[in-house]
PDB file of C-alpha atoms in Angstrom:
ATOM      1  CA  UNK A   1       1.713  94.349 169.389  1.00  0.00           C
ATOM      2  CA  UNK A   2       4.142  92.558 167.699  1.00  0.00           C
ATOM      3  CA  UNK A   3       3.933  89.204 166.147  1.00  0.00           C
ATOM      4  CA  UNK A   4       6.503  87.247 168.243  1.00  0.00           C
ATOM      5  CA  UNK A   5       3.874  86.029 170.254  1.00  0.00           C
ATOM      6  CA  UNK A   6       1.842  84.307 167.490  1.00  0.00           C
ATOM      7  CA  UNK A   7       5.527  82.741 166.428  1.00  0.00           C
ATOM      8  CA  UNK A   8       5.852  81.768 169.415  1.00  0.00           C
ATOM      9  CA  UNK A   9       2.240  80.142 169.587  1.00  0.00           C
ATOM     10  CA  UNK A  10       2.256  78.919 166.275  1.00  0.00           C
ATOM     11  CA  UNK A  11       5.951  76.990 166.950  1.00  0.00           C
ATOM     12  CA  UNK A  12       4.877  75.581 170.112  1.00  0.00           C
ATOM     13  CA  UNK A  13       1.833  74.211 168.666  1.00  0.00           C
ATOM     14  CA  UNK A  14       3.862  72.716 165.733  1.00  0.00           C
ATOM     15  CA  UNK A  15       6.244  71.077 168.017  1.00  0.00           C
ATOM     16  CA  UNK A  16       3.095  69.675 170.238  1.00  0.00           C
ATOM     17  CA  UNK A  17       1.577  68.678 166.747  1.00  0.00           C
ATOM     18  CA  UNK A  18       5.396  66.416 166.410  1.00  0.00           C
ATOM     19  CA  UNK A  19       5.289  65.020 170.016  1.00  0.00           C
ATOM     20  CA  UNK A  20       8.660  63.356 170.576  1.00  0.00           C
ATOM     21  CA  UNK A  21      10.117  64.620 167.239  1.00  0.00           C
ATOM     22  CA  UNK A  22      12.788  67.219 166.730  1.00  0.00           C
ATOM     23  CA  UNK A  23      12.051  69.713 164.456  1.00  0.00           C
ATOM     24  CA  UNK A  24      15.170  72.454 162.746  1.00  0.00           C
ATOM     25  CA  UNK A  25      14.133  76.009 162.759  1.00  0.00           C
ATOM     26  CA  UNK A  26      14.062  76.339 159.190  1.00  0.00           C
ATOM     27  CA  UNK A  27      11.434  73.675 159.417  1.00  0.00           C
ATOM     28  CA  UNK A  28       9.358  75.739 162.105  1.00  0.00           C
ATOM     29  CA  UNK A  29      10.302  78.396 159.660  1.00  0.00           C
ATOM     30  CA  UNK A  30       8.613  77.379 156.778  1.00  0.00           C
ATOM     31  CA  UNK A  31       5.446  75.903 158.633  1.00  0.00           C
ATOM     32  CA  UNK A  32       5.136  79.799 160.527  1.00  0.00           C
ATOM     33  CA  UNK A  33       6.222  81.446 157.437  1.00  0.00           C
ATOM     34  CA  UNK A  34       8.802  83.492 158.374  1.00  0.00           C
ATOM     35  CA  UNK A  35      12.493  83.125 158.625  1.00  0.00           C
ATOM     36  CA  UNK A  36      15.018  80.683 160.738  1.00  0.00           C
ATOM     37  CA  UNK A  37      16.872  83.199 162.276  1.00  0.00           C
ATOM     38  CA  UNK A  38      13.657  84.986 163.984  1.00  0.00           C
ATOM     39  CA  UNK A  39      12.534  81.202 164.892  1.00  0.00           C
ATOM     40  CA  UNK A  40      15.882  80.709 166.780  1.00  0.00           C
ATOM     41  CA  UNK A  41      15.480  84.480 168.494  1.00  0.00           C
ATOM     42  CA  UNK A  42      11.600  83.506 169.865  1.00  0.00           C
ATOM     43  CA  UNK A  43      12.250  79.968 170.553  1.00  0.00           C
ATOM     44  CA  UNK A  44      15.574  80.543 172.582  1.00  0.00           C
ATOM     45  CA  UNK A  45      13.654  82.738 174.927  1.00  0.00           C
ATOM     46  CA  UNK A  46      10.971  80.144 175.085  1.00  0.00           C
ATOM     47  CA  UNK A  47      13.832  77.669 175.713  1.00  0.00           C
ATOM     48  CA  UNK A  48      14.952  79.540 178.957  1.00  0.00           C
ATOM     49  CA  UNK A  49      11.398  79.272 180.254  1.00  0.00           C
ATOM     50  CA  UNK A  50      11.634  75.609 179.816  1.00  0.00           C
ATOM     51  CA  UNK A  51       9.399  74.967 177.183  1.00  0.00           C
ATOM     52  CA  UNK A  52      11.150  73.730 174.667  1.00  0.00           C
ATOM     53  CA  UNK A  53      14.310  71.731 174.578  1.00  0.00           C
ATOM     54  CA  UNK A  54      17.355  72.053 171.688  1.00  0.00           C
ATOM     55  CA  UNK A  55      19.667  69.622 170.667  1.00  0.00           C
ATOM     56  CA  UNK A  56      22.658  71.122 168.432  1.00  0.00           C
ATOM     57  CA  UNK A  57      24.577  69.702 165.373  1.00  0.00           C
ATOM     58  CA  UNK A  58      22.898  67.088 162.580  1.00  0.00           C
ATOM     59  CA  UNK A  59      19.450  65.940 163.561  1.00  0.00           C
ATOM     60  CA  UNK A  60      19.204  68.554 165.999  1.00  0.00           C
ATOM     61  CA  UNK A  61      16.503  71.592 166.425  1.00  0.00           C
ATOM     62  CA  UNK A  62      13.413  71.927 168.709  1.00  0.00           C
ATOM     63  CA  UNK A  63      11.052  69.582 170.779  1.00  0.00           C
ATOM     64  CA  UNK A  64       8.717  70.448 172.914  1.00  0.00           C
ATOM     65  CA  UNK A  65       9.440  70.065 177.063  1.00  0.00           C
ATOM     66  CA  UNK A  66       5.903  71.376 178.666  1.00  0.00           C
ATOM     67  CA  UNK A  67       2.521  69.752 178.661  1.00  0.00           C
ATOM     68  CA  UNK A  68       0.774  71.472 176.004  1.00  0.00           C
ATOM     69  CA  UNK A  69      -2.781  70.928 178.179  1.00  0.00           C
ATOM     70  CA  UNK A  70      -1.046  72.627 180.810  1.00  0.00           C
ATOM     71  CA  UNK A  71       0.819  75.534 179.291  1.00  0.00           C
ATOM     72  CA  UNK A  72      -2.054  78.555 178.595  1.00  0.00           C
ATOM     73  CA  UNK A  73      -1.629  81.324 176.466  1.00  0.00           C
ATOM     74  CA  UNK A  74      -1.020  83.581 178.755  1.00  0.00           C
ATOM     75  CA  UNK A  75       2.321  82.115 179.929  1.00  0.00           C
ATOM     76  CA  UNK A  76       3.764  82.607 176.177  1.00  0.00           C
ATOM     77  CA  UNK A  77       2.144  86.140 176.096  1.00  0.00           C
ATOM     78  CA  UNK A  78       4.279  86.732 179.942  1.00  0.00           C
ATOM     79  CA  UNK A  79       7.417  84.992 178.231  1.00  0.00           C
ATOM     80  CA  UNK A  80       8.068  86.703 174.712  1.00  0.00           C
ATOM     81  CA  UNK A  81       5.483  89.769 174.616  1.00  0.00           C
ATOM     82  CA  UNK A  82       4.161  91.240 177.873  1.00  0.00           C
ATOM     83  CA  UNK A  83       3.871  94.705 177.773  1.00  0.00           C
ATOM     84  CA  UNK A  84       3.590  94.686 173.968  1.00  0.00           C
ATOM     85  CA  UNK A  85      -0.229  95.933 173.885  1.00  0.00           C
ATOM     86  CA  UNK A  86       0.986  99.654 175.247  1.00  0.00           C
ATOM     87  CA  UNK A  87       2.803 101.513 171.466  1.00  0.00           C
ATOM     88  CA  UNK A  88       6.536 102.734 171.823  1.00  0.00           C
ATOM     89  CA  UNK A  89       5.064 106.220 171.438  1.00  0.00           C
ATOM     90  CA  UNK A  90       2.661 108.028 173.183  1.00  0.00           C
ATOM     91  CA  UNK A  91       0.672 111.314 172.488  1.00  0.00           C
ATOM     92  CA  UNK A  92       0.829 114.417 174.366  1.00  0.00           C
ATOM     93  CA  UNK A  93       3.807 116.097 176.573  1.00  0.00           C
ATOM     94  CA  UNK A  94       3.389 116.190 180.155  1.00  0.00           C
ATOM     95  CA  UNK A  95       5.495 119.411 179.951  1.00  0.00           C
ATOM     96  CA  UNK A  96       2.674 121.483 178.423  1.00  0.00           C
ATOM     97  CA  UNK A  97       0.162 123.539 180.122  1.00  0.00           C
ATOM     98  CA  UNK A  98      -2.736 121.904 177.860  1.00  0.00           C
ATOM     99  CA  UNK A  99      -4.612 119.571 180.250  1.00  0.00           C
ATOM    100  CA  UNK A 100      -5.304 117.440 177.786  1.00  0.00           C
ATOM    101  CA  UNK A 101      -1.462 117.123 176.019  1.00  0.00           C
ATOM    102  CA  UNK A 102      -0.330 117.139 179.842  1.00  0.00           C
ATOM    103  CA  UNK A 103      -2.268 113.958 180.488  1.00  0.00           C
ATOM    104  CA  UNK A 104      -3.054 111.755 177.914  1.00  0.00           C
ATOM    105  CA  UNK A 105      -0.108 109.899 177.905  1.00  0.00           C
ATOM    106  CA  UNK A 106      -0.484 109.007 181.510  1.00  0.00           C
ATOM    107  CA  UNK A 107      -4.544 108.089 181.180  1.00  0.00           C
ATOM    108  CA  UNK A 108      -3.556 105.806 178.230  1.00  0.00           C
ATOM    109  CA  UNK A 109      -0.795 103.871 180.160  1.00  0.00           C
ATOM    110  CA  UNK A 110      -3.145 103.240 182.333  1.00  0.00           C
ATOM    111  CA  UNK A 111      -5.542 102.094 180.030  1.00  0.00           C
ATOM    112  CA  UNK A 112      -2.934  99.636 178.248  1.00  0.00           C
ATOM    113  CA  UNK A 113      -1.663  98.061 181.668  1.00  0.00           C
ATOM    114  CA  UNK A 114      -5.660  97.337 182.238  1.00  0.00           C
ATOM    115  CA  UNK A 115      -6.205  96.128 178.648  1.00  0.00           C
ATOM    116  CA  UNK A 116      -3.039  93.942 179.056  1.00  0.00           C
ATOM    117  CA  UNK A 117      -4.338  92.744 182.680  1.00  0.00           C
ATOM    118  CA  UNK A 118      -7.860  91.671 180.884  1.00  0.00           C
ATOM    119  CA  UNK A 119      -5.694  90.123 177.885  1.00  0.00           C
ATOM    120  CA  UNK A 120      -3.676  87.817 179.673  1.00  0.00           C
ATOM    121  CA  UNK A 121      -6.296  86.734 182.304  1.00  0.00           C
ATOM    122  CA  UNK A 122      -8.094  85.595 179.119  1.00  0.00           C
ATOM    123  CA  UNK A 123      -5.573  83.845 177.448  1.00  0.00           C
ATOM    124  CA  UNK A 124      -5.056  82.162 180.884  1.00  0.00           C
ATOM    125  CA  UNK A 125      -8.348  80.000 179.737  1.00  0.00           C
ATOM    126  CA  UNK A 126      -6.633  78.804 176.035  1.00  0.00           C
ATOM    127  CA  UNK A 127      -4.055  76.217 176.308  1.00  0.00           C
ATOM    128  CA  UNK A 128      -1.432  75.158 173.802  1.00  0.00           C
ATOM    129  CA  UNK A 129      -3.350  71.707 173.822  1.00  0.00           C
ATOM    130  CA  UNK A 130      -6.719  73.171 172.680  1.00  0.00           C
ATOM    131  CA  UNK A 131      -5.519  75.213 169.886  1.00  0.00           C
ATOM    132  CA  UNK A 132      -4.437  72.380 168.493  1.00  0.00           C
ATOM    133  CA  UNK A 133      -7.518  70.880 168.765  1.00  0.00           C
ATOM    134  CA  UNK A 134      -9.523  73.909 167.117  1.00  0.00           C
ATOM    135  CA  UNK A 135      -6.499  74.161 164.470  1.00  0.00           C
ATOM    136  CA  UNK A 136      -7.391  70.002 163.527  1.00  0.00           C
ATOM    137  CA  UNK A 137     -11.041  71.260 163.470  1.00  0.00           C
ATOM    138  CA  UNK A 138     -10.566  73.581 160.498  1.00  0.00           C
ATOM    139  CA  UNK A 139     -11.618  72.113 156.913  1.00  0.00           C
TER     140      UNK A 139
END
């Protein structure tokens, strides 16, 4: 998997942490540790799903435009990494006679679309609102 979902968690969390504030990507940026340009890439997809808004020029950047107790998880997992879980590269060729080399790759799709099916029904139970809430519960 790759990390643009926990960007894109960690952002929308920040921006439900500043309700009613506008906040620049190179200030999401430096909160998320990473840099403003992959910010603006995560958070302009998340911006076509409606959850955040942008307003451009000085005093501009991000604010949040969901309910963080109603937006789970899963929705940000559907939005910026479903499918992620299953590797660009699978073992095997399904041109060999080996059973095994033959198959794998189709078993372990299978496997991954499962795993992903478990994942996001899971993450359908965490909300935006209540990470928050375990994130102000940390010493």
């Amino acid at each position: 998997m790759n990390s643009d979902f926990t960007i894109g968690v960690h952002s929308l969390v920040f921006l439900a942490y500043l309700p009613d504030h506008m906040a620049s990507s190179e200030s999401i940026a430096t909160n998320v540790c990473t840099n403003a340009a992959r910010i603006r890439k995560i958070l302009s997809c998340l911006r076509n799903h409606g959850f955040v808004k942008t307003k451009e020029g000085i005093g501009g950047g991000y604010i949040l435009d969901c309910n963080p107790q109603e937006v789970s998880l899963a929705d940000i997992y559907r939005t910026v990494s479903r499918g992620s879980l299953k590797p660009n590269w699978c073992t095997g060729d399904p041109e060999q006679n080996c059973v095994v080399s033959s198959n794998t790759q189709v078993v372990m799709d299978q496997i991954f679309n499962e795993a992903e099916l478990y994942f996001e029904k899971y993450l359908e139970n965490i909300t935006l609102s209540s990470v928050l809430e375990k994130i102000k519960l940390c010493p």
